[in-house]
């Protein structure tokens, strides 16, 4: 009918034809069947098994699309009645792109924009850092596109997702905002205001909404960045807490070896003046040789695979003894040292061992070479 009339028309078949349709008996008193027949363009000519596999992959694509597009209907709520959808008798499961079941998902302040045709509700979220989710969930909520390409606004009309993973050209996709996703709810009757096309493939926010969205992007950029920078802030909370320090100068970020760390100070003091200068040059060479591009690439593609080499028990003991003895000899206290080191690596990963060794150092043990 659509091809013949060049228009979106619905044909109501006679009752006796409806009864002959496959699976119609599954409907009961109410429901909808979407029946695909004569799919001449779904698979190209060729090996029968390859065509069959291709059809199955396309059906999986349909399932993924529907589980995301109608996830709020599959979930059900006070405002949206629950709907059951099946593909070839297999029930669909809702895919919530905001991972709201995880307590580590951050729900930022909701905003409301009132327009002539109704109101727009905007709810920003920041998804959990990969350390807060299982490997399976990290991969699941990254989706087929990955986190970097899944960030942005998710536009719903009356509960149905129509546009997603876009900043509407108000911002660029970046590594800092890759965990940021913003739910936008609009009522029916606003397709013209948002310039939603008939395929639901594109939309543009009204002028009255654009600036508010731009401001929201700025707010959530800071919150999303905190997920990754949080550990860096804790590491720089004290002058001697960590071996690395984060510094910002003229809008650029640098990472430097902490010269005031007790381990480095104690070692440097045992060197003559010439050796101290050479030691400083070595530290500067290490700082300038940080493989930033490789680290960025690994964090973007598979952050859960990025690991820190572990230390053997005797190595932990040696490092803690050297650090604690240096602090003690400068008049520091064991409690002050514990507070400075408890959130920094490598001490945090071996904290029980570190605490025991610190107490023994301040009790007078380990006064010989560690």
Short mmCIF file of C-alpha atoms in Angstrom, two decimals:
data_model
loop_
_atom_site.label_atom_id
_atom_site.label_comp_id
_atom_site.label_asym_id
_atom_site.label_seq_id
_atom_site.Cartn_x
_atom_site.Cartn_y
_atom_site.Cartn_z
CA UNK A 1 0.00 0.00 0.00
CA UNK A 2 2.74 2.48 0.87
CA UNK A 3 4.57 1.83 -2.41
CA UNK A 4 1.39 1.95 -4.47
CA UNK A 5 -0.06 5.14 -2.98
CA UNK A 6 3.22 6.84 -2.05
CA UNK A 7 1.74 7.59 1.37
CA UNK A 8 1.66 6.16 4.89
CA UNK A 9 -1.58 4.17 4.70
CA UNK A 10 -2.86 1.38 6.92
CA UNK A 11 -4.80 -1.44 5.31
CA UNK A 12 -7.25 -3.37 7.47
CA UNK A 13 -7.51 -6.93 6.11
CA UNK A 14 -10.71 -8.99 6.38
CA UNK A 15 -11.16 -11.01 9.57
CA UNK A 16 -10.72 -14.37 7.82
CA UNK A 17 -7.28 -13.26 6.54
CA UNK A 18 -6.24 -12.17 10.01
CA UNK A 19 -7.05 -15.60 11.38
CA UNK A 20 -4.71 -17.17 8.82
CA UNK A 21 -1.70 -15.05 9.83
CA UNK A 22 1.18 -16.87 11.61
CA UNK A 23 1.27 -16.49 15.42
CA UNK A 24 -2.09 -14.66 15.53
CA UNK A 25 -3.27 -17.18 18.13
CA UNK A 26 -0.66 -15.78 20.54
CA UNK A 27 -2.33 -12.38 20.67
CA UNK A 28 -5.29 -13.27 22.84
CA UNK A 29 -7.82 -10.46 23.27
CA UNK A 30 -5.37 -7.67 22.52
CA UNK A 31 -1.91 -7.04 21.16
CA UNK A 32 0.07 -6.30 18.01
CA UNK A 33 1.98 -8.57 15.64
CA UNK A 34 4.68 -7.24 13.34
CA UNK A 35 5.01 -9.85 10.59
CA UNK A 36 7.88 -9.72 8.10
CA UNK A 37 7.39 -11.72 4.91
CA UNK A 38 9.13 -11.90 1.54
CA UNK A 39 12.29 -10.24 2.83
CA UNK A 40 13.96 -10.13 -0.56
CA UNK A 41 16.50 -7.47 0.43
CA UNK A 42 17.41 -8.60 3.93
CA UNK A 43 20.13 -10.95 2.70
CA UNK A 44 22.05 -11.13 -0.53
CA UNK A 45 22.18 -14.20 -2.73
CA UNK A 46 24.77 -16.77 -1.77
CA UNK A 47 25.37 -19.69 0.55
CA UNK A 48 22.17 -20.64 2.40
CA UNK A 49 23.92 -20.91 5.75
CA UNK A 50 25.52 -17.48 5.34
CA UNK A 51 22.15 -15.96 4.45
CA UNK A 52 20.60 -17.61 7.49
CA UNK A 53 23.37 -16.34 9.79
CA UNK A 54 22.97 -12.87 8.33
CA UNK A 55 19.24 -12.88 9.06
CA UNK A 56 19.90 -13.98 12.64
CA UNK A 57 22.40 -11.13 13.10
CA UNK A 58 19.89 -8.63 11.75
CA UNK A 59 17.27 -9.98 14.14
CA UNK A 60 19.74 -9.49 16.99
CA UNK A 61 20.18 -5.90 15.79
CA UNK A 62 16.41 -5.44 15.94
CA UNK A 63 16.29 -6.87 19.44
CA UNK A 64 19.05 -4.53 20.69
CA UNK A 65 17.32 -1.55 19.05
CA UNK A 66 13.92 -2.33 20.57
CA UNK A 67 15.30 -3.07 24.04
CA UNK A 68 16.86 0.40 24.07
CA UNK A 69 14.16 2.36 22.21
CA UNK A 70 11.27 1.04 24.30
CA UNK A 71 13.13 0.28 27.53
CA UNK A 72 10.87 2.47 29.64
CA UNK A 73 7.79 0.64 28.34
CA UNK A 74 9.43 -2.73 28.95
CA UNK A 75 10.25 -1.61 32.50
CA UNK A 76 6.92 0.07 33.24
CA UNK A 77 6.29 2.85 35.76
CA UNK A 78 3.51 4.97 37.20
CA UNK A 79 3.58 7.24 34.16
CA UNK A 80 4.29 4.58 31.51
CA UNK A 81 2.28 1.34 31.35
CA UNK A 82 4.37 -1.82 31.11
CA UNK A 83 4.41 -3.51 27.71
CA UNK A 84 5.62 -7.00 26.81
CA UNK A 85 7.39 -7.43 23.47
CA UNK A 86 8.62 -10.70 21.98
CA UNK A 87 10.65 -11.56 18.90
CA UNK A 88 9.98 -15.09 17.68
CA UNK A 89 8.54 -15.93 21.12
CA UNK A 90 11.63 -14.59 22.93
CA UNK A 91 10.77 -11.81 25.44
CA UNK A 92 12.73 -8.56 25.20
CA UNK A 93 14.52 -7.21 28.25
CA UNK A 94 14.76 -3.45 28.87
CA UNK A 95 18.17 -1.86 28.41
CA UNK A 96 18.46 1.24 30.59
CA UNK A 97 21.30 3.36 29.11
CA UNK A 98 21.75 5.19 32.44
CA UNK A 99 22.47 2.07 34.53
CA UNK A 100 20.18 3.33 37.30
CA UNK A 101 20.35 0.05 39.19
CA UNK A 102 23.99 0.73 40.05
CA UNK A 103 24.27 2.93 43.18
CA UNK A 104 27.48 4.47 41.76
CA UNK A 105 25.54 6.16 38.93
CA UNK A 106 25.38 9.87 39.75
CA UNK A 107 21.99 11.56 39.36
CA UNK A 108 22.60 15.27 38.88
CA UNK A 109 20.11 18.10 39.40
CA UNK A 110 16.99 17.87 37.23
CA UNK A 111 15.90 20.92 35.26
CA UNK A 112 12.58 21.94 33.72
CA UNK A 113 12.10 24.17 30.66
CA UNK A 114 8.56 25.44 30.06
CA UNK A 115 7.51 26.12 26.47
CA UNK A 116 4.22 27.08 24.84
CA UNK A 117 3.44 23.45 23.90
CA UNK A 118 4.45 21.90 27.19
CA UNK A 119 7.47 21.40 29.40
CA UNK A 120 10.83 19.75 28.83
CA UNK A 121 12.39 17.68 31.63
CA UNK A 122 16.17 17.30 31.62
CA UNK A 123 17.86 14.76 33.90
CA UNK A 124 21.66 14.41 33.62
CA UNK A 125 23.51 11.29 34.78
CA UNK A 126 27.16 10.32 35.14
CA UNK A 127 27.74 6.60 34.74
CA UNK A 128 30.04 4.75 37.18
CA UNK A 129 33.80 4.58 36.73
CA UNK A 130 34.93 1.17 35.45
CA UNK A 131 36.28 0.33 38.92
CA UNK A 132 32.72 0.55 40.28
CA UNK A 133 31.17 -2.04 37.95
CA UNK A 134 31.85 -5.61 36.94
CA UNK A 135 33.67 -6.30 33.68
CA UNK A 136 30.43 -7.62 32.20
CA UNK A 137 28.41 -4.53 33.15
CA UNK A 138 31.17 -2.20 31.93
CA UNK A 139 31.02 -3.80 28.50
CA UNK A 140 27.21 -3.99 28.55
CA UNK A 141 26.58 -0.32 29.28
CA UNK A 142 29.25 0.78 26.85
CA UNK A 143 27.00 -0.72 24.20
CA UNK A 144 27.96 -1.50 20.63
CA UNK A 145 29.32 2.01 20.09
CA UNK A 146 31.44 2.18 23.25
CA UNK A 147 31.30 4.85 25.96
CA UNK A 148 32.91 7.62 23.94
CA UNK A 149 30.31 7.42 21.17
CA UNK A 150 27.36 6.73 23.49
CA UNK A 151 27.68 9.94 25.48
CA UNK A 152 25.32 12.86 25.07
CA UNK A 153 21.60 13.60 25.08
CA UNK A 154 18.91 10.92 24.97
CA UNK A 155 15.67 12.46 23.71
CA UNK A 156 12.37 10.77 24.66
CA UNK A 157 8.91 11.59 23.35
CA UNK A 158 6.17 10.33 25.65
CA UNK A 159 8.57 7.70 27.00
CA UNK A 160 9.88 6.43 23.64
CA UNK A 161 13.54 7.03 22.87
CA UNK A 162 13.76 8.74 19.48
CA UNK A 163 17.28 10.27 19.36
CA UNK A 164 20.33 9.31 21.41
CA UNK A 165 24.10 9.70 21.74
CA UNK A 166 24.33 13.27 20.48
CA UNK A 167 25.27 16.67 21.89
CA UNK A 168 23.20 18.38 19.17
CA UNK A 169 26.39 20.12 17.98
CA UNK A 170 26.52 22.04 21.25
CA UNK A 171 29.70 20.23 22.31
CA UNK A 172 32.17 17.66 21.01
CA UNK A 173 32.43 14.12 22.23
CA UNK A 174 35.44 13.87 24.52
CA UNK A 175 37.12 11.45 26.88
CA UNK A 176 36.22 13.66 29.86
CA UNK A 177 32.47 13.44 29.14
CA UNK A 178 32.29 9.86 27.92
CA UNK A 179 30.39 8.79 31.05
CA UNK A 180 27.85 11.63 30.76
CA UNK A 181 24.34 10.86 29.46
CA UNK A 182 21.40 13.25 29.67
CA UNK A 183 17.77 12.17 29.59
CA UNK A 184 15.45 14.69 27.90
CA UNK A 185 11.69 14.14 28.07
CA UNK A 186 9.31 15.99 25.78
CA UNK A 187 5.55 15.43 25.39
CA UNK A 188 3.67 14.63 22.19
CA UNK A 189 3.02 17.59 19.92
CA UNK A 190 6.57 18.99 19.88
CA UNK A 191 7.95 17.25 16.80
CA UNK A 192 7.74 20.49 14.83
CA UNK A 193 9.51 22.48 17.58
CA UNK A 194 12.35 19.93 17.70
CA UNK A 195 12.39 19.39 13.91
CA UNK A 196 12.04 15.62 14.37
CA UNK A 197 11.98 13.94 10.96
CA UNK A 198 9.58 11.15 10.06
CA UNK A 199 12.28 8.48 10.49
CA UNK A 200 13.11 9.72 14.03
CA UNK A 201 16.73 9.88 12.88
CA UNK A 202 17.45 13.55 13.58
CA UNK A 203 16.25 16.42 15.74
CA UNK A 204 17.25 19.96 16.68
CA UNK A 205 16.48 21.61 20.02
CA UNK A 206 14.35 24.76 19.87
CA UNK A 207 16.22 28.05 20.25
CA UNK A 208 14.71 28.53 23.71
CA UNK A 209 16.19 25.21 24.81
CA UNK A 210 19.66 25.33 23.22
CA UNK A 211 21.31 27.72 25.66
CA UNK A 212 19.95 25.86 28.65
CA UNK A 213 21.35 22.64 27.23
CA UNK A 214 24.70 24.32 26.63
CA UNK A 215 24.83 25.38 30.30
CA UNK A 216 23.92 21.85 31.40
CA UNK A 217 26.77 20.44 29.31
CA UNK A 218 29.20 22.71 31.14
CA UNK A 219 27.87 21.56 34.50
CA UNK A 220 27.95 17.85 33.78
CA UNK A 221 31.40 18.11 32.16
CA UNK A 222 32.81 19.02 35.56
CA UNK A 223 30.94 16.22 37.32
CA UNK A 224 31.88 13.62 34.70
CA UNK A 225 35.54 14.66 34.85
CA UNK A 226 35.55 14.21 38.62
CA UNK A 227 34.96 10.47 38.14
CA UNK A 228 38.42 10.21 36.57
CA UNK A 229 40.16 13.06 38.39
CA UNK A 230 38.89 12.05 41.82
CA UNK A 231 41.74 9.64 42.42
CA UNK A 232 44.22 12.22 41.25
CA UNK A 233 42.88 14.78 43.72
CA UNK A 234 43.14 12.38 46.61
CA UNK A 235 46.68 11.55 45.58
CA UNK A 236 47.74 15.19 45.75
CA UNK A 237 45.99 15.96 49.04
CA UNK A 238 49.27 16.04 50.95
CA UNK A 239 52.79 17.10 49.99
CA UNK A 240 54.30 13.71 50.74
CA UNK A 241 51.35 11.40 50.06
CA UNK A 242 52.27 10.17 46.61
CA UNK A 243 55.16 9.81 44.23
CA UNK A 244 53.30 11.74 41.50
CA UNK A 245 51.70 15.18 41.63
CA UNK A 246 49.22 16.77 39.24
CA UNK A 247 49.85 20.42 38.32
CA UNK A 248 47.96 22.82 36.07
CA UNK A 249 49.77 25.76 34.47
CA UNK A 250 48.24 28.14 31.91
CA UNK A 251 45.40 25.74 31.17
CA UNK A 252 47.67 22.71 30.67
CA UNK A 253 47.98 19.71 32.98
CA UNK A 254 51.33 18.24 33.97
CA UNK A 255 52.29 15.25 36.09
CA UNK A 256 55.52 15.55 38.07
CA UNK A 257 57.50 13.31 40.37
CA UNK A 258 57.01 14.54 43.93
CA UNK A 259 60.48 15.73 44.97
CA UNK A 260 59.36 16.13 48.59
CA UNK A 261 58.35 12.50 48.98
CA UNK A 262 60.25 11.00 51.94
CA UNK A 263 61.67 8.21 49.77
CA UNK A 264 63.20 10.67 47.30
CA UNK A 265 64.30 13.17 49.93
CA UNK A 266 66.03 10.47 51.96
CA UNK A 267 67.79 9.10 48.89
CA UNK A 268 68.78 12.54 47.57
CA UNK A 269 70.28 13.61 50.89
CA UNK A 270 72.73 10.71 50.75
CA UNK A 271 74.10 11.94 47.40
CA UNK A 272 76.82 14.50 46.87
CA UNK A 273 75.98 17.73 45.05
CA UNK A 274 76.99 16.44 41.62
CA UNK A 275 75.01 13.22 42.03
CA UNK A 276 71.98 15.17 43.22
CA UNK A 277 72.00 17.18 39.98
CA UNK A 278 72.25 13.97 37.98
CA UNK A 279 69.40 12.47 40.02
CA UNK A 280 67.25 15.52 39.27
CA UNK A 281 67.99 15.11 35.55
CA UNK A 282 66.88 11.47 35.73
CA UNK A 283 63.59 12.50 37.35
CA UNK A 284 63.02 15.13 34.66
CA UNK A 285 63.68 12.56 31.93
CA UNK A 286 61.13 10.19 33.49
CA UNK A 287 58.53 12.98 33.66
CA UNK A 288 59.00 13.92 30.02
CA UNK A 289 58.84 10.31 28.87
CA UNK A 290 55.35 9.56 30.22
CA UNK A 291 53.58 7.59 27.42
CA UNK A 292 50.50 9.82 27.61
CA UNK A 293 49.13 8.81 24.18
CA UNK A 294 49.38 5.09 24.94
CA UNK A 295 47.78 5.51 28.38
CA UNK A 296 44.97 7.61 26.89
CA UNK A 297 44.34 5.00 24.20
CA UNK A 298 44.29 2.12 26.70
CA UNK A 299 41.96 3.99 29.05
CA UNK A 300 39.60 4.80 26.20
CA UNK A 301 39.48 1.31 24.68
CA UNK A 302 39.83 -1.11 27.61
CA UNK A 303 40.34 0.63 30.98
CA UNK A 304 39.66 -2.55 32.94
CA UNK A 305 42.72 -4.15 31.32
CA UNK A 306 45.04 -1.37 32.50
CA UNK A 307 46.81 -2.67 35.62
CA UNK A 308 49.51 -1.57 38.05
CA UNK A 309 52.31 -4.09 38.71
CA UNK A 310 51.98 -5.63 42.14
CA UNK A 311 54.73 -5.57 44.78
CA UNK A 312 56.14 -8.52 46.64
CA UNK A 313 55.85 -8.53 50.45
CA UNK A 314 59.55 -7.78 50.95
CA UNK A 315 59.36 -4.87 48.49
CA UNK A 316 56.40 -3.39 50.39
CA UNK A 317 58.31 -3.71 53.65
CA UNK A 318 61.40 -1.99 52.21
CA UNK A 319 59.42 0.96 50.81
CA UNK A 320 57.39 1.46 53.98
CA UNK A 321 60.49 1.25 56.20
CA UNK A 322 62.36 3.83 54.13
CA UNK A 323 59.37 6.18 54.05
CA UNK A 324 58.41 5.81 57.73
CA UNK A 325 62.00 6.14 58.94
CA UNK A 326 62.49 9.32 56.92
CA UNK A 327 59.29 10.86 58.32
CA UNK A 328 60.15 9.82 61.86
CA UNK A 329 63.66 11.28 61.66
CA UNK A 330 62.16 14.62 60.55
CA UNK A 331 59.88 14.76 63.58
CA UNK A 332 56.72 13.38 61.98
CA UNK A 333 54.23 11.11 63.71
CA UNK A 334 53.00 7.67 62.79
CA UNK A 335 49.36 8.84 62.71
CA UNK A 336 50.22 11.75 60.44
CA UNK A 337 52.06 9.41 58.09
CA UNK A 338 49.14 6.97 58.01
CA UNK A 339 46.71 9.76 57.15
CA UNK A 340 48.98 10.95 54.33
CA UNK A 341 49.51 7.50 52.80
CA UNK A 342 46.20 5.68 53.27
CA UNK A 343 44.68 6.90 49.98
CA UNK A 344 47.87 6.75 47.89
CA UNK A 345 49.49 3.92 45.98
CA UNK A 346 51.34 1.66 46.44
CA UNK A 347 50.47 1.84 50.12
CA UNK A 348 46.68 1.62 49.71
CA UNK A 349 46.85 -1.80 48.02
CA UNK A 350 48.93 -3.18 50.93
CA UNK A 351 47.46 -1.11 53.74
CA UNK A 352 47.35 -3.73 56.51
CA UNK A 353 51.00 -4.58 55.89
CA UNK A 354 51.97 -0.89 55.68
CA UNK A 355 50.29 -0.01 59.00
CA UNK A 356 52.06 -2.86 60.81
CA UNK A 357 55.47 -1.83 59.45
CA UNK A 358 54.89 1.88 60.25
CA UNK A 359 54.09 1.00 63.86
CA UNK A 360 57.24 -1.11 64.15
CA UNK A 361 59.43 1.64 62.65
CA UNK A 362 58.13 4.23 65.13
CA UNK A 363 58.60 1.68 67.91
CA UNK A 364 62.33 1.63 67.17
CA UNK A 365 62.57 -1.45 65.00
CA UNK A 366 64.19 -1.52 61.53
CA UNK A 367 66.85 0.99 62.58
CA UNK A 368 69.37 -1.07 60.67
CA UNK A 369 69.37 -1.03 56.87
CA UNK A 370 66.01 -2.20 55.53
#
